[in-house]
PDB file of C-alpha atoms in Angstrom:
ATOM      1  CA  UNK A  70       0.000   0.000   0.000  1.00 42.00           C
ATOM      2  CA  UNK A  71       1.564   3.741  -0.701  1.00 48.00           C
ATOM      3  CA  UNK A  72       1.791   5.995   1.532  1.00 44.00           C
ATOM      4  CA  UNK A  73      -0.212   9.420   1.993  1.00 44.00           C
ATOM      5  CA  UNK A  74       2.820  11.394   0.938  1.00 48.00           C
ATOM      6  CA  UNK A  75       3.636   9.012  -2.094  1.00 51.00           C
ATOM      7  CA  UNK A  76       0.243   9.427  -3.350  1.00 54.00           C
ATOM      8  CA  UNK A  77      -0.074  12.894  -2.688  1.00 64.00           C
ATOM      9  CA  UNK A  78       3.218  13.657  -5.040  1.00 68.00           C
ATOM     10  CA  UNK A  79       1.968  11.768  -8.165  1.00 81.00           C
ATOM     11  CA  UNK A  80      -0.536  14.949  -9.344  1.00 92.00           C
ATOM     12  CA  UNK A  81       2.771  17.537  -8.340  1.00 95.00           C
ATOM     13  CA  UNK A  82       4.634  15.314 -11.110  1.00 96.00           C
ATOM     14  CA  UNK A  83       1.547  15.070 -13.325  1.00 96.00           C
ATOM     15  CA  UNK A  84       1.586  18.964 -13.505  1.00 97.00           C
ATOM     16  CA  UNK A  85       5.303  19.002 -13.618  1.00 97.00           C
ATOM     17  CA  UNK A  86       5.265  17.096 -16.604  1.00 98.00           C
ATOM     18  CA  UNK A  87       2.325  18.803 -18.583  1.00 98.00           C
ATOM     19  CA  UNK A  88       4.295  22.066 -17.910  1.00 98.00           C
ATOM     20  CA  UNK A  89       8.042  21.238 -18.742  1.00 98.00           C
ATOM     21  CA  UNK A  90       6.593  19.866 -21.965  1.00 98.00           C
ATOM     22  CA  UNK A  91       3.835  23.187 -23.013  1.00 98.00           C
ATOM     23  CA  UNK A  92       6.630  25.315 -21.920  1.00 98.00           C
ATOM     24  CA  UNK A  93       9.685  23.798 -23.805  1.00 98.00           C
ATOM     25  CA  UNK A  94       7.385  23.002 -27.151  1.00 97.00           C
ATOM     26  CA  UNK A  95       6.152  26.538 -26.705  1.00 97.00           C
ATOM     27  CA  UNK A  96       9.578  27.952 -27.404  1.00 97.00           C
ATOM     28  CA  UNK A  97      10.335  25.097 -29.912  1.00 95.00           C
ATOM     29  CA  UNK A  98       7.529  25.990 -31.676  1.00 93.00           C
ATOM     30  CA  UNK A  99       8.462  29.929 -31.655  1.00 96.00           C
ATOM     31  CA  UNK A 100      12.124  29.016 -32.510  1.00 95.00           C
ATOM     32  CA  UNK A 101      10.891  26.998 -35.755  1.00 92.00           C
ATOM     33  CA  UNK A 102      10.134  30.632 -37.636  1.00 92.00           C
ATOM     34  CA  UNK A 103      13.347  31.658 -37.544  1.00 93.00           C
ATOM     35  CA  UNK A 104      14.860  28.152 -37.824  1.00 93.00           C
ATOM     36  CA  UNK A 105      12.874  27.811 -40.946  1.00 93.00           C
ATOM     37  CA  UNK A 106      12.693  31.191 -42.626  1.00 94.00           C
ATOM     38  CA  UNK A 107      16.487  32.371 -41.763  1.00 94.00           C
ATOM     39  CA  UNK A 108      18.682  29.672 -40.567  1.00 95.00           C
ATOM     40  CA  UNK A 109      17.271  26.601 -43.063  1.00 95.00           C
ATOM     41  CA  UNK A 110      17.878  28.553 -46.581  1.00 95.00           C
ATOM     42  CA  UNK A 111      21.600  29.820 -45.286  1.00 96.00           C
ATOM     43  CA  UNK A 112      22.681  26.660 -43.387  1.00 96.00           C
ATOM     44  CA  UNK A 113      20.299  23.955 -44.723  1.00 96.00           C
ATOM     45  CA  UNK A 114      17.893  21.914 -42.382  1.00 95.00           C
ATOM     46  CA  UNK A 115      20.810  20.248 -40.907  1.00 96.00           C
ATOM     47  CA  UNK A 116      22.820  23.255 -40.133  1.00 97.00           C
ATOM     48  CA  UNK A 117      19.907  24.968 -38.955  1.00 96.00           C
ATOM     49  CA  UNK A 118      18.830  22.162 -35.978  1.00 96.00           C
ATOM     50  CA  UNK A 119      22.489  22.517 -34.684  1.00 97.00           C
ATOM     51  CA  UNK A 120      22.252  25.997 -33.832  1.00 96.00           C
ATOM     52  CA  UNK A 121      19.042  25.143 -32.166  1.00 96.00           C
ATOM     53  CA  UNK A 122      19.721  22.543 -30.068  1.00 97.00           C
ATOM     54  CA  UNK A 123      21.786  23.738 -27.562  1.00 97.00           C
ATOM     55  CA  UNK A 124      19.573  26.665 -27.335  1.00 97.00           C
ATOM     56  CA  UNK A 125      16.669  23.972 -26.756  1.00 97.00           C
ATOM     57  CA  UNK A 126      18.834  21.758 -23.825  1.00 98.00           C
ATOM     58  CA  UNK A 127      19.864  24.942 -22.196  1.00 98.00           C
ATOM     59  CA  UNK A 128      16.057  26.202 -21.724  1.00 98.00           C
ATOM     60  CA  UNK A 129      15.067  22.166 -21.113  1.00 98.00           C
ATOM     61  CA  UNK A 130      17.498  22.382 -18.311  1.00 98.00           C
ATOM     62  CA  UNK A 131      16.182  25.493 -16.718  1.00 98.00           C
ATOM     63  CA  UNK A 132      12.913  25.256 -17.262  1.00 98.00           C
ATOM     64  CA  UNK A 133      13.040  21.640 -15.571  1.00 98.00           C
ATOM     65  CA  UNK A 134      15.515  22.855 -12.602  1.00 97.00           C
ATOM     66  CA  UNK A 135      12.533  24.961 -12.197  1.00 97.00           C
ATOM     67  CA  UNK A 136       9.476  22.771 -11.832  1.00 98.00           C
ATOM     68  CA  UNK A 137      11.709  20.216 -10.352  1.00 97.00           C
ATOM     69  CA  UNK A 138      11.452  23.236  -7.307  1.00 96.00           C
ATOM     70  CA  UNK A 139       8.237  24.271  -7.833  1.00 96.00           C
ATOM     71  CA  UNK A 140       6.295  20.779  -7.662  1.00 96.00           C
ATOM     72  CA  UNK A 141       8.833  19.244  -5.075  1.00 94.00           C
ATOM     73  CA  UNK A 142      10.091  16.111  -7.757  1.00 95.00           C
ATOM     74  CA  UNK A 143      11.432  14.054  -5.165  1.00 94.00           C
ATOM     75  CA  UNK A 144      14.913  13.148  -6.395  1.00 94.00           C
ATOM     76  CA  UNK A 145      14.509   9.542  -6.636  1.00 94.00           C
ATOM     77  CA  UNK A 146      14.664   7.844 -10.388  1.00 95.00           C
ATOM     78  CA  UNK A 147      11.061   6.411 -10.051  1.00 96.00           C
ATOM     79  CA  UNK A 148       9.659  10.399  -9.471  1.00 96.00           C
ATOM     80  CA  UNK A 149      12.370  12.028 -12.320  1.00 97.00           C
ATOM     81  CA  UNK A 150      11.555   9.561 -15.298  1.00 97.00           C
ATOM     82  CA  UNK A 151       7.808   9.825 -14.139  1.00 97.00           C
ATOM     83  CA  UNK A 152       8.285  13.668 -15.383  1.00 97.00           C
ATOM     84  CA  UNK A 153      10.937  13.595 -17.796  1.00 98.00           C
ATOM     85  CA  UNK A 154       8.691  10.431 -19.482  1.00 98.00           C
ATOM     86  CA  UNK A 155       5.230  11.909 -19.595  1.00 98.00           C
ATOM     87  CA  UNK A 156       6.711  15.395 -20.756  1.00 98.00           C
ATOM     88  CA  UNK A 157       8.937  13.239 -23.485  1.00 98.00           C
ATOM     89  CA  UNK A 158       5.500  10.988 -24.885  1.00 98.00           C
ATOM     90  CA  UNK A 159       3.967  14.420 -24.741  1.00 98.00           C
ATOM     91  CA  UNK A 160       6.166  16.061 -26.843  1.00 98.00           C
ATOM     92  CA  UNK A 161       6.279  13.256 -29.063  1.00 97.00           C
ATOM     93  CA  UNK A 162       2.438  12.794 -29.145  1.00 97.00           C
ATOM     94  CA  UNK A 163       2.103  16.452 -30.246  1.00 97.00           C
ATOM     95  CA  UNK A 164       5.113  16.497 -32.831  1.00 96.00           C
ATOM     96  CA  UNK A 165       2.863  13.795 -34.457  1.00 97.00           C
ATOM     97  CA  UNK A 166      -0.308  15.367 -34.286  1.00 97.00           C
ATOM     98  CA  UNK A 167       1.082  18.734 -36.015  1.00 95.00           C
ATOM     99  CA  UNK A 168       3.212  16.281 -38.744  1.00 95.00           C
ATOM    100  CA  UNK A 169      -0.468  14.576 -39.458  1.00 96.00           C
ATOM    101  CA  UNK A 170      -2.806  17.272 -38.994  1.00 96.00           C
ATOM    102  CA  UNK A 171      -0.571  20.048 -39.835  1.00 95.00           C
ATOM    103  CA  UNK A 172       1.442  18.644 -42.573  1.00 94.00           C
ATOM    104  CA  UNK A 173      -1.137  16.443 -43.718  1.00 96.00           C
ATOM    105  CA  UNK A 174       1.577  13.665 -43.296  1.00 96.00           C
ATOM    106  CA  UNK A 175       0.503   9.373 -42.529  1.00 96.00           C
ATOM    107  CA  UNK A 176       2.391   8.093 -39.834  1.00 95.00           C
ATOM    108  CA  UNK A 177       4.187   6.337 -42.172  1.00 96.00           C
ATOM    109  CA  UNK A 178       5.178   9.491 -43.842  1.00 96.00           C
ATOM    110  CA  UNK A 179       6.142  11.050 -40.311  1.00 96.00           C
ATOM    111  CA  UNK A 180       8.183   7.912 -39.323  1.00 96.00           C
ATOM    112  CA  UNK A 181      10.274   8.315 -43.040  1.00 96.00           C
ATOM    113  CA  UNK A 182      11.356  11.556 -42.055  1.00 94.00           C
ATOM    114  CA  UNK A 183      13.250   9.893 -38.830  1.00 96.00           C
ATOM    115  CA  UNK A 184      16.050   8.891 -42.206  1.00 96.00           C
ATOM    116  CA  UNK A 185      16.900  12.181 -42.067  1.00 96.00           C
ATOM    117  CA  UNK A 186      20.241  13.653 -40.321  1.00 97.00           C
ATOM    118  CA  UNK A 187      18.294  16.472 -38.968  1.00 96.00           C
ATOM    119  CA  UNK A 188      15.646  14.942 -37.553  1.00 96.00           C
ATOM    120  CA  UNK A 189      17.770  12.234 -36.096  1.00 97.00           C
ATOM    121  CA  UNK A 190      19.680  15.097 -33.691  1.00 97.00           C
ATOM    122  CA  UNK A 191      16.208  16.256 -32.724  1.00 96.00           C
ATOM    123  CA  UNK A 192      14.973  13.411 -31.783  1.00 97.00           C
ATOM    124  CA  UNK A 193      18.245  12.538 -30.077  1.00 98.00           C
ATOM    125  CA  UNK A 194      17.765  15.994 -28.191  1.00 98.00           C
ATOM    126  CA  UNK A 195      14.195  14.767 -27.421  1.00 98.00           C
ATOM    127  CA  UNK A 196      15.958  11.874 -25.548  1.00 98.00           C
ATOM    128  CA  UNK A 197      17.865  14.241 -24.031  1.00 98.00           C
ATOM    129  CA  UNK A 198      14.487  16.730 -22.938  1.00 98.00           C
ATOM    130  CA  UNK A 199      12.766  13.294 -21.357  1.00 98.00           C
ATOM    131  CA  UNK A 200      15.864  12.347 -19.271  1.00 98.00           C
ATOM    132  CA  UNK A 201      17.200  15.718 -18.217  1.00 98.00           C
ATOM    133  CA  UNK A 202      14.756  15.743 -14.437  1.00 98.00           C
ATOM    134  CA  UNK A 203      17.330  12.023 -14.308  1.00 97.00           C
ATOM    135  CA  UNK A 204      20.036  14.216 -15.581  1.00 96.00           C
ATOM    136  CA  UNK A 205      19.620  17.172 -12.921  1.00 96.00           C
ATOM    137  CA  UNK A 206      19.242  14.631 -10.447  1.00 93.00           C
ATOM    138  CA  UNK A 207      22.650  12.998 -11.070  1.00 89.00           C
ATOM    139  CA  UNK A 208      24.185  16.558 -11.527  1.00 88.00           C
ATOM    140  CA  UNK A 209      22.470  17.428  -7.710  1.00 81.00           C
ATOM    141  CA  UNK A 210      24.557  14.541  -6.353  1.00 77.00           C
ATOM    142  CA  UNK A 211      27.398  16.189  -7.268  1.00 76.00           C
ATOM    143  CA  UNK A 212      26.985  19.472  -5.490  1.00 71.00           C
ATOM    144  CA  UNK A 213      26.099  20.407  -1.897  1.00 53.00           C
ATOM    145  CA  UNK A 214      22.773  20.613  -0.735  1.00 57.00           C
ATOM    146  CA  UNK A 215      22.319  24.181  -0.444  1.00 51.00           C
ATOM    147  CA  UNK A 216      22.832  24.580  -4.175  1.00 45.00           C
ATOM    148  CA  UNK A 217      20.504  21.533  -4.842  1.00 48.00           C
ATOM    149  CA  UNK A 218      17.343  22.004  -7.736  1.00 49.00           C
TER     150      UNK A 218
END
């Protein structure tokens, strides 16, 4: 049987989750104008998701350092991949609605374009979004606890 406190946590990660992944698609989403219209004829699609992606990690790691405060994540594995999972098969859930409903795509269609360099590093990155609350939790190991989140 869990306990009160166990139980009580699960909608804090719930919440966690459903707002790591609005707020980091939210700037995706605004970063694919410029990705698109300025970076992707100068660079080429490839070129173009480098120069995003560490912009996308650095605001996936603050952004979750942030709810990870807010919502109380414990920092026990169980509690991080809850987060970083839900927010990850969000994302991915919503990058395939827009591909089919958006770009009129089949979800064959949408898995083809996973041959592609480009979209290989994002979803790589994506990886990277759904295990960084595991990731910060490693990292708080390494530092004292007053600097801990």
């Amino acid at each position: 049987m869990r306990s009160p406190s166990a139980t009580g946590r699960t909608p804090r990660i719930i919440v966690a989750a459903a707002l790591y992944f609005g707020i980091v698609f939210a700037l995706g989403f605004a970063l694919a104008f410029p990705r698109e219209l300025l970076l992707k004829p100068q660079l080429g699609q490839t070129g173009a998701v480098l120069l995003e992606l560490p912009v996308m990690l650095i605001a996936s790691w603050l952004v979750c350092g942030h709810l990870i405060r807010r919502f109380a994540v414990p920092p026990r594995p169980v509690a991080r991949l809850a987060m970083g999972g839900g927010a990850l098969g969000l994302l991915l859930g919503a990058e395939l609605m827009l591909s089919v409903f958006v770009f009129d795509r089949t979800l064959a269609e949408h898995l083809h374009t996973y041959r592609e360099l480009a979209s290989q590093l994002g979803l790589a990155a994506q990886c990277v979004f759904g295990l960084m609350p595991l990731i910060r939790m490693r990292a708080q190991a390494n530092h004292s606890p007053s600097e801990r989140a």
